[in-house]
Amino acid sequence: MAIDREMILQISGVNPKLCMKCGKCSGTCPAYDGMEYHPHQFVSMVENANLEPLLASESLYTCLSCMACIQRCPRQVEPAKLIEAVRLAVIRQQGCDHLLPDELPALLDPELPQQAIVTAFRKYKK
Amino acid sequence: MKYSYYPGCTLRTKAEILNRYALASAKALGIELEEVENWQCCGGMYTASTDEIATKLASVRALAQARDAGCDLVTLCSACFNVIKRVNEDARTNENFITKVNNYMAPDMEYHGETNVLHFLEVLRDVIGFDELKKKVVNPLTGRKIGAYYGCLLLRPGEVMQLDDPENPKVLEEFIRAIGATPVLYGQRNECCGGYQTLNEKSIAVQRSSAVVESALSQGAECLITACPLCRYNLAVNAAPQIPVYYFTELLAEALGVKEVAENGN
Amino acid sequence: MQKIGVFVCWCGSNIAATVDVAAVAEALGKQPGVVYATDYQYMCSASGQNLIKDAIRDYGLTGVVICACSPRMHEATFRKTISSAGLNPYMLEIANIREQCSWIHKDREEATKKAITMGTAAIAKVQLNTPLTQMKSPVTKRALVIGGGIAGMQTALDIADAGFEVDIVEKKPTIGGKMAQLDKTFPTLDCSSCIVTPKMVDTAANEKITIFSYAEVENVTGFIGNFKATIKQKPRYVDAEKCTGCGLCTTKCPSKKSLNEFNMGLNTRTAIYIPFAQAVPLVATIDPDACIKLKTGKCGLCEKVCEAGAIDYAQKEELIEREYGAVVVATGYNQIKPVQYEEYLYNQSRDVVTSLEFERLMSASGPTAGHLQCPSTGKLPRHIVFIQCVGSRGTACREKPYCSKVCCMYTAKHAMLVKDHYPEVECTVFYIDVRTPGKNFDEFYRRAVEQYGVHYIKGMVGKVEQGDGCLKVQASDLLDNRQLHLEADMVVLAAAIEPDPSARKIGTMLTASMDTNDFFSEAHAKLRPVESPTAGVFLSGMCQGPKDIPETVSQASAAASKVIGVLSKDFLLSNPCIAHSDPTLCNGCSQCQNVCAYGAISYEDQMVVDKGVRETRRVAVVNEAICQGCGACTVTCPSGAMDLKGFASNQIMAEVDAICN
């Protein structure tokens, strides 16, 4: 099944029409400078069904899931949920995991809490 | 005071000390934490999508067990608190979700959001009371300037977590005062440390955690406290400027005079 | 059997697009008693009304059913129409096939069926209508204006100008309202004090106007033309007649730590205080929460220094009863305290202020005598960041869903004034949209940008943090597609405006409807914008919704003209659709009296002839001048004695029967 706007809306439960384009999400985002597409652009691009650039963008994996945009959005748009939905739509496809178990040993250090590994797999692998 | 207790994966391994300090402190305060039997890892991250079921089952099982024990469910790790509390909210408010979830539950375990989820800080604040805690402090940490690091997971989304004002929280500062130390307010105390990027995109984790530590140092903090093992690791290991980072339970145990007991395995 | 005419309105396409109006007219034409039925494009127009009048004459109609819009819209219009053709105006029934049918349905067939059912019910009811006569009630020729800001003052002055008495009840110690706190006004930049303080003087000097300051309306009963109000005069602990306003007491008072309300709490005042030098009345007031004498019995310094002997610690609250023909609500607004927006640090930094606070910091009568200073350091700020829409236009629980309307303009004003006085100070405005509809408004905003060099950035601030000796502002710049990290010395929040909290109580007291934001509702958004749906209650200024000063003054004068329309009549015709009780059925239980919100029902002993037996019984009696026809008593009455003229139980049941058949 092709990834389309409806699928993203369905997975995320977000209604991008609520957005008044104030940009507070992007004003708030702590990962902004690491992102090619910013939270407000996710909302706009999903609403406009302009998905191709998002599906191919590293920005999907840059979101910190810190929920600051969700907390501060005046109109309850919840941009982070939308970003998560696009990411899930991508990694749920066969062979599209963003993190593979084989890569893991090289990333470990003795101090690293288990939580880091668990959440990375939950975030980047299906 | 008896609670069901959900330690979570990291408190059994790399953050065992967070757990031990908490248990020793709880004992000193007359709080009984009874570990949920056979708990499973909550996953460390709540998946916000509307169609995820499997990733939330472990939380529901723990919640149902607490319900059956007749206790509120207490967590220590911020991530566990976030995941379990939000799953509980789903169980309460999303009928479609909980119907699907209950298909995976044992017939006599059907769950509908009955359990109350608490962070250990809430037990200290709302059950013991910080004034009362202050009276039990035998070793006040007078003169220490401590920055509270909340991060994201204790506070957001505020409507669900209901721990404190997500933009101007006070609970950790009140805690710091109760154990005799001086809280230091700084702007990044509720901004993300980038913990989830530790494996995937370390540079972001470095940049974020450095920003947090710089902010705390600029306002005069001498050390930080946190409730989250991933935040602690990130701030202590990944941040460029150095600052000691403790679990809040370590300072609690110290103030209550049970630190050594905890370290020597109760 | 009545001879009934049925008139089905298309309302342009409002009804006709969804309801087959010709089919409705045809179906209703076959109903018993209907002798004429037709449809027409605009029944409320002159030719539509003539159609009705002609049919009344040509067919000898005794009852009329109009299938059209809500009776709230045009019932009065059509009553006049049939009355001018010689019918009693109450021989009319309206079937609301617009709001209750065409507007809420999509399926034409279903909607047409429903319209026919509604028309049939109206026909069944009009069969049982009886001619009713309106009664006359006298008009008390005095108006009550609640609130003494610019809205209340303008309304009062205009009513007084027409020769009628007006009382202003103002809860604060002085009239003048928010406008007295403003520095300059947009778009002309004329000094606010220079235009509002003379108005305050005029208001006080007008012999037709009585000002009750430091007073609140405690209760209002009655109805249009005949309101009775109880005014609570709070104790000032100062004899207002004797006090000369010299202010000596305020220089001696040892209790100096109360927040100065006039300066938005940016500095302090003494327990005995005059809100500001131009206050009207220019009289001192003692704040009982701060006065040492009133709290502990010791002190009394103000009494000792007062040469006029005006101090009176024993003064008590006083209740004053007054009668009015009309009431004007002018309760105004407040700017929200953005304490729930801690990402902007309002609680945590003194240098983060609301725009009303900033107004005081810029004002010559303010705490810094008009010298712009950072509250924390007393130094001139190098960079000021203005954040728009804080708390407005949102849906989250801390937000107001509406646009506060005046913020775009006052922010342009603030930035422009700063640049004018201190060209070296940088001003940055973060905006979502710049909304400047109004005469010379957009030109004003453009001047701020082009002439004064105010930076306007489309985007929103996400977070303000305390930095080292400055505030760190993190924001988005949507047009440049980048995140900004700015350093500022002050941040000014254009916090949402909201109705004054006293409005809710006053709305309940007056049974005047309010919207979900506690703004008063107008009777009709376009055609009756200054009237409350409750007869005799009028709206002036921000209490009805966000508006600027020119709009407020226009509305204030409009409300005054409506009030004058009421007060200039010697008698008003009352609604004849009121309750009456059948003494032979009344069992004297008092339940109707208990539910009557207007106090219109009393009980008295009457001689009753029931089934040939004469006896004295305690029965309900309705005061026809007070009854508002709400019908609460009729549904409460267990014995069926209470009934409502025009909405009698048998008429309602006939409608129900018609719908069920």
mmCIF file of N, CA and C in Angstrom, chain B residues 78-147:
data_model
loop_
_atom_site.group_PDB
_atom_site.id
_atom_site.type_symbol
_atom_site.label_atom_id
_atom_site.label_comp_id
_atom_site.label_asym_id
_atom_site.label_seq_id
_atom_site.Cartn_x
_atom_site.Cartn_y
_atom_site.Cartn_z
ATOM 1 N N SER B 78 11.585 8.278 34.635
ATOM 2 C CA SER B 78 10.694 9.203 33.942
ATOM 3 C C SER B 78 10.055 8.562 32.717
ATOM 4 N N ALA B 79 10.858 7.750 31.995
ATOM 5 C CA ALA B 79 10.346 7.156 30.764
ATOM 6 C C ALA B 79 9.228 6.162 31.064
ATOM 7 N N CYS B 80 9.454 5.312 32.076
ATOM 8 C CA CYS B 80 8.404 4.359 32.459
ATOM 9 C C CYS B 80 7.146 5.109 32.878
ATOM 10 N N PHE B 81 7.341 6.167 33.649
ATOM 11 C CA PHE B 81 6.212 6.969 34.116
ATOM 12 C C PHE B 81 5.437 7.504 32.930
ATOM 13 N N ASN B 82 6.151 8.033 31.944
ATOM 14 C CA ASN B 82 5.503 8.608 30.763
ATOM 15 C C ASN B 82 4.741 7.538 29.989
ATOM 16 N N VAL B 83 5.409 6.424 29.715
ATOM 17 C CA VAL B 83 4.776 5.386 28.900
ATOM 18 C C VAL B 83 3.551 4.821 29.622
ATOM 19 N N ILE B 84 3.729 4.445 30.886
ATOM 20 C CA ILE B 84 2.648 3.754 31.590
ATOM 21 C C ILE B 84 1.483 4.702 31.852
ATOM 22 N N LYS B 85 1.793 5.945 32.196
ATOM 23 C CA LYS B 85 0.702 6.875 32.470
ATOM 24 C C LYS B 85 -0.095 7.186 31.198
ATOM 25 N N ARG B 86 0.612 7.313 30.083
ATOM 26 C CA ARG B 86 -0.098 7.616 28.836
ATOM 27 C C ARG B 86 -0.888 6.413 28.334
ATOM 28 N N VAL B 87 -0.323 5.219 28.509
ATOM 29 C CA VAL B 87 -1.086 4.024 28.132
ATOM 30 C C VAL B 87 -2.341 3.933 29.006
ATOM 31 N N ASN B 88 -2.184 4.265 30.271
ATOM 32 C CA ASN B 88 -3.331 4.228 31.183
ATOM 33 C C ASN B 88 -4.415 5.213 30.734
ATOM 34 N N GLU B 89 -3.955 6.377 30.265
ATOM 35 C CA GLU B 89 -4.905 7.367 29.759
ATOM 36 C C GLU B 89 -5.642 6.811 28.529
ATOM 37 N N ASP B 90 -4.898 6.136 27.650
ATOM 38 C CA ASP B 90 -5.543 5.500 26.498
ATOM 39 C C ASP B 90 -6.587 4.484 26.969
ATOM 40 N N ALA B 91 -6.188 3.715 27.985
ATOM 41 C CA ALA B 91 -7.101 2.685 28.484
ATOM 42 C C ALA B 91 -8.377 3.312 29.031
ATOM 43 N N ARG B 92 -8.223 4.481 29.624
ATOM 44 C CA ARG B 92 -9.381 5.162 30.206
ATOM 45 C C ARG B 92 -10.280 5.786 29.157
ATOM 46 N N THR B 93 -9.658 6.351 28.119
ATOM 47 C CA THR B 93 -10.429 7.237 27.241
ATOM 48 C C THR B 93 -10.669 6.696 25.843
ATOM 49 N N ASN B 94 -9.893 5.672 25.443
ATOM 50 C CA ASN B 94 -10.006 5.210 24.064
ATOM 51 C C ASN B 94 -10.588 3.793 24.035
ATOM 52 N N GLU B 95 -11.869 3.738 23.801
ATOM 53 C CA GLU B 95 -12.584 2.465 23.892
ATOM 54 C C GLU B 95 -12.082 1.455 22.857
ATOM 55 N N ASN B 96 -11.865 1.974 21.639
ATOM 56 C CA ASN B 96 -11.392 1.132 20.556
ATOM 57 C C ASN B 96 -10.059 0.484 20.933
ATOM 58 N N PHE B 97 -9.171 1.285 21.515
ATOM 59 C CA PHE B 97 -7.859 0.797 21.927
ATOM 60 C C PHE B 97 -7.983 -0.293 22.982
ATOM 61 N N ILE B 98 -8.755 -0.013 24.018
ATOM 62 C CA ILE B 98 -8.761 -0.947 25.151
ATOM 63 C C ILE B 98 -9.490 -2.240 24.788
ATOM 64 N N THR B 99 -10.438 -2.160 23.878
ATOM 65 C CA THR B 99 -11.102 -3.373 23.412
ATOM 66 C C THR B 99 -10.102 -4.286 22.737
ATOM 67 N N LYS B 100 -9.283 -3.679 21.868
ATOM 68 C CA LYS B 100 -8.260 -4.489 21.173
ATOM 69 C C LYS B 100 -7.245 -5.042 22.172
ATOM 70 N N VAL B 101 -6.825 -4.207 23.121
ATOM 71 C CA VAL B 101 -5.842 -4.630 24.111
ATOM 72 C C VAL B 101 -6.367 -5.820 24.913
ATOM 73 N N ASN B 102 -7.620 -5.740 25.308
ATOM 74 C CA ASN B 102 -8.158 -6.790 26.175
ATOM 75 C C ASN B 102 -8.243 -8.138 25.475
ATOM 76 N N ASN B 103 -8.191 -8.140 24.131
ATOM 77 C CA ASN B 103 -8.112 -9.405 23.404
ATOM 78 C C ASN B 103 -6.818 -10.148 23.719
ATOM 79 N N TYR B 104 -5.811 -9.403 24.145
ATOM 80 C CA TYR B 104 -4.519 -10.023 24.449
ATOM 81 C C TYR B 104 -4.361 -10.344 25.934
ATOM 82 N N MET B 105 -5.349 -9.962 26.717
ATOM 83 C CA MET B 105 -5.223 -10.150 28.160
ATOM 84 C C MET B 105 -5.878 -11.465 28.563
ATOM 85 N N ALA B 106 -5.401 -12.022 29.685
ATOM 86 C CA ALA B 106 -6.068 -13.205 30.232
ATOM 87 C C ALA B 106 -7.522 -12.814 30.544
ATOM 88 N N PRO B 107 -8.463 -13.769 30.392
ATOM 89 C CA PRO B 107 -9.876 -13.428 30.541
ATOM 90 C C PRO B 107 -10.214 -12.723 31.859
ATOM 91 N N ASP B 108 -9.511 -13.090 32.932
ATOM 92 C CA ASP B 108 -9.841 -12.463 34.209
ATOM 93 C C ASP B 108 -8.996 -11.218 34.473
ATOM 94 N N MET B 109 -8.247 -10.775 33.477
ATOM 95 C CA MET B 109 -7.351 -9.628 33.663
ATOM 96 C C MET B 109 -7.832 -8.391 32.915
ATOM 97 N N GLU B 110 -9.001 -8.455 32.308
ATOM 98 C CA GLU B 110 -9.482 -7.339 31.483
ATOM 99 C C GLU B 110 -9.301 -6.005 32.205
ATOM 100 N N TYR B 111 -8.782 -5.026 31.483
ATOM 101 C CA TYR B 111 -8.378 -3.780 32.129
ATOM 102 C C TYR B 111 -9.056 -2.569 31.482
ATOM 103 N N HIS B 112 -9.457 -1.622 32.299
ATOM 104 C CA HIS B 112 -10.133 -0.428 31.754
ATOM 105 C C HIS B 112 -9.624 0.867 32.371
ATOM 106 N N GLY B 113 -8.386 0.883 32.776
ATOM 107 C CA GLY B 113 -7.821 2.147 33.271
ATOM 108 C C GLY B 113 -8.093 2.421 34.735
ATOM 109 N N GLU B 114 -8.313 1.370 35.526
ATOM 110 C CA GLU B 114 -8.695 1.575 36.930
ATOM 111 C C GLU B 114 -7.541 2.077 37.810
ATOM 112 N N THR B 115 -6.305 1.773 37.393
ATOM 113 C CA THR B 115 -5.169 2.044 38.284
ATOM 114 C C THR B 115 -4.738 3.514 38.233
ATOM 115 N N ASN B 116 -4.275 3.983 39.358
ATOM 116 C CA ASN B 116 -3.715 5.326 39.447
ATOM 117 C C ASN B 116 -2.194 5.210 39.331
ATOM 118 N N VAL B 117 -1.610 5.965 38.392
ATOM 119 C CA VAL B 117 -0.161 5.885 38.191
ATOM 120 C C VAL B 117 0.509 7.087 38.858
ATOM 121 N N LEU B 118 1.517 6.805 39.662
ATOM 122 C CA LEU B 118 2.211 7.888 40.365
ATOM 123 C C LEU B 118 3.705 7.815 40.101
ATOM 124 N N HIS B 119 4.323 8.974 40.012
ATOM 125 C CA HIS B 119 5.778 8.981 40.069
ATOM 126 C C HIS B 119 6.178 9.048 41.542
ATOM 127 N N PHE B 120 7.325 8.479 41.865
ATOM 128 C CA PHE B 120 7.783 8.475 43.256
ATOM 129 C C PHE B 120 7.826 9.894 43.834
ATOM 130 N N LEU B 121 8.113 10.883 42.963
ATOM 131 C CA LEU B 121 8.121 12.279 43.413
ATOM 132 C C LEU B 121 6.738 12.712 43.916
ATOM 133 N N GLU B 122 5.705 12.191 43.281
ATOM 134 C CA GLU B 122 4.346 12.531 43.723
ATOM 135 C C GLU B 122 4.046 11.930 45.086
ATOM 136 N N VAL B 123 4.606 10.743 45.316
ATOM 137 C CA VAL B 123 4.422 10.142 46.640
ATOM 138 C C VAL B 123 5.098 11.022 47.692
ATOM 139 N N LEU B 124 6.304 11.485 47.356
ATOM 140 C CA LEU B 124 7.017 12.354 48.301
ATOM 141 C C LEU B 124 6.242 13.656 48.534
ATOM 142 N N ARG B 125 5.728 14.226 47.452
ATOM 143 C CA ARG B 125 5.084 15.537 47.552
ATOM 144 C C ARG B 125 3.678 15.443 48.158
ATOM 145 N N ASP B 126 2.893 14.498 47.644
ATOM 146 C CA ASP B 126 1.462 14.504 47.969
ATOM 147 C C ASP B 126 1.092 13.554 49.105
ATOM 148 N N VAL B 127 1.912 12.547 49.327
ATOM 149 C CA VAL B 127 1.567 11.587 50.386
ATOM 150 C C VAL B 127 2.398 11.883 51.645
ATOM 151 N N ILE B 128 3.715 11.875 51.485
ATOM 152 C CA ILE B 128 4.574 12.216 52.631
ATOM 153 C C ILE B 128 4.472 13.713 52.918
ATOM 154 N N GLY B 129 4.620 14.507 51.879
ATOM 155 C CA GLY B 129 4.624 15.970 52.038
ATOM 156 C C GLY B 129 6.048 16.450 52.244
ATOM 157 N N PHE B 130 6.437 17.510 51.526
ATOM 158 C CA PHE B 130 7.826 17.969 51.622
ATOM 159 C C PHE B 130 8.150 18.537 53.006
ATOM 160 N N ASP B 131 7.147 19.106 53.669
ATOM 161 C CA ASP B 131 7.404 19.611 55.024
ATOM 162 C C ASP B 131 7.760 18.449 55.952
ATOM 163 N N GLU B 132 7.022 17.368 55.779
ATOM 164 C CA GLU B 132 7.233 16.174 56.595
ATOM 165 C C GLU B 132 8.593 15.548 56.267
ATOM 166 N N LEU B 133 8.890 15.525 54.962
ATOM 167 C CA LEU B 133 10.171 14.970 54.513
ATOM 168 C C LEU B 133 11.330 15.747 55.157
ATOM 169 N N LYS B 134 11.157 17.055 55.174
ATOM 170 C CA LYS B 134 12.195 17.927 55.739
ATOM 171 C C LYS B 134 12.504 17.532 57.191
ATOM 172 N N LYS B 135 11.435 17.196 57.917
ATOM 173 C CA LYS B 135 11.623 16.817 59.323
ATOM 174 C C LYS B 135 12.415 15.520 59.448
ATOM 175 N N LYS B 136 12.340 14.671 58.417
ATOM 176 C CA LYS B 136 12.997 13.373 58.511
ATOM 177 C C LYS B 136 14.434 13.411 58.005
ATOM 178 N N VAL B 137 14.832 14.581 57.495
ATOM 179 C CA VAL B 137 16.188 14.707 56.975
ATOM 180 C C VAL B 137 17.166 14.747 58.156
ATOM 181 N N VAL B 138 18.146 13.823 58.151
ATOM 182 C CA VAL B 138 19.119 13.816 59.241
ATOM 183 C C VAL B 138 20.426 14.448 58.789
ATOM 184 N N ASN B 139 20.580 14.552 57.487
ATOM 185 C CA ASN B 139 21.847 15.023 56.944
ATOM 186 C C ASN B 139 21.542 16.055 55.844
ATOM 187 N N PRO B 140 21.107 17.255 56.269
ATOM 188 C CA PRO B 140 20.675 18.222 55.255
ATOM 189 C C PRO B 140 21.824 18.631 54.341
ATOM 190 N N LEU B 141 21.505 18.814 53.071
ATOM 191 C CA LEU B 141 22.538 19.103 52.087
ATOM 192 C C LEU B 141 22.745 20.615 51.979
ATOM 193 N N THR B 142 22.908 21.219 53.125
ATOM 194 C CA THR B 142 22.976 22.674 53.216
ATOM 195 C C THR B 142 24.076 23.245 52.324
ATOM 196 N N GLY B 143 23.737 24.310 51.625
ATOM 197 C CA GLY B 143 24.743 25.029 50.857
ATOM 198 C C GLY B 143 24.966 24.488 49.462
ATOM 199 N N ARG B 144 24.384 23.328 49.149
ATOM 200 C CA ARG B 144 24.626 22.778 47.809
ATOM 201 C C ARG B 144 23.649 23.409 46.818
ATOM 202 N N LYS B 145 24.204 23.864 45.716
ATOM 203 C CA LYS B 145 23.381 24.508 44.692
ATOM 204 C C LYS B 145 23.066 23.485 43.612
ATOM 205 N N ILE B 146 21.809 23.103 43.556
ATOM 206 C CA ILE B 146 21.430 21.977 42.708
ATOM 207 C C ILE B 146 20.438 22.429 41.639
ATOM 208 N N GLY B 147 20.726 22.061 40.409
ATOM 209 C CA GLY B 147 19.796 22.304 39.316
ATOM 210 C C GLY B 147 18.926 21.084 39.101
#
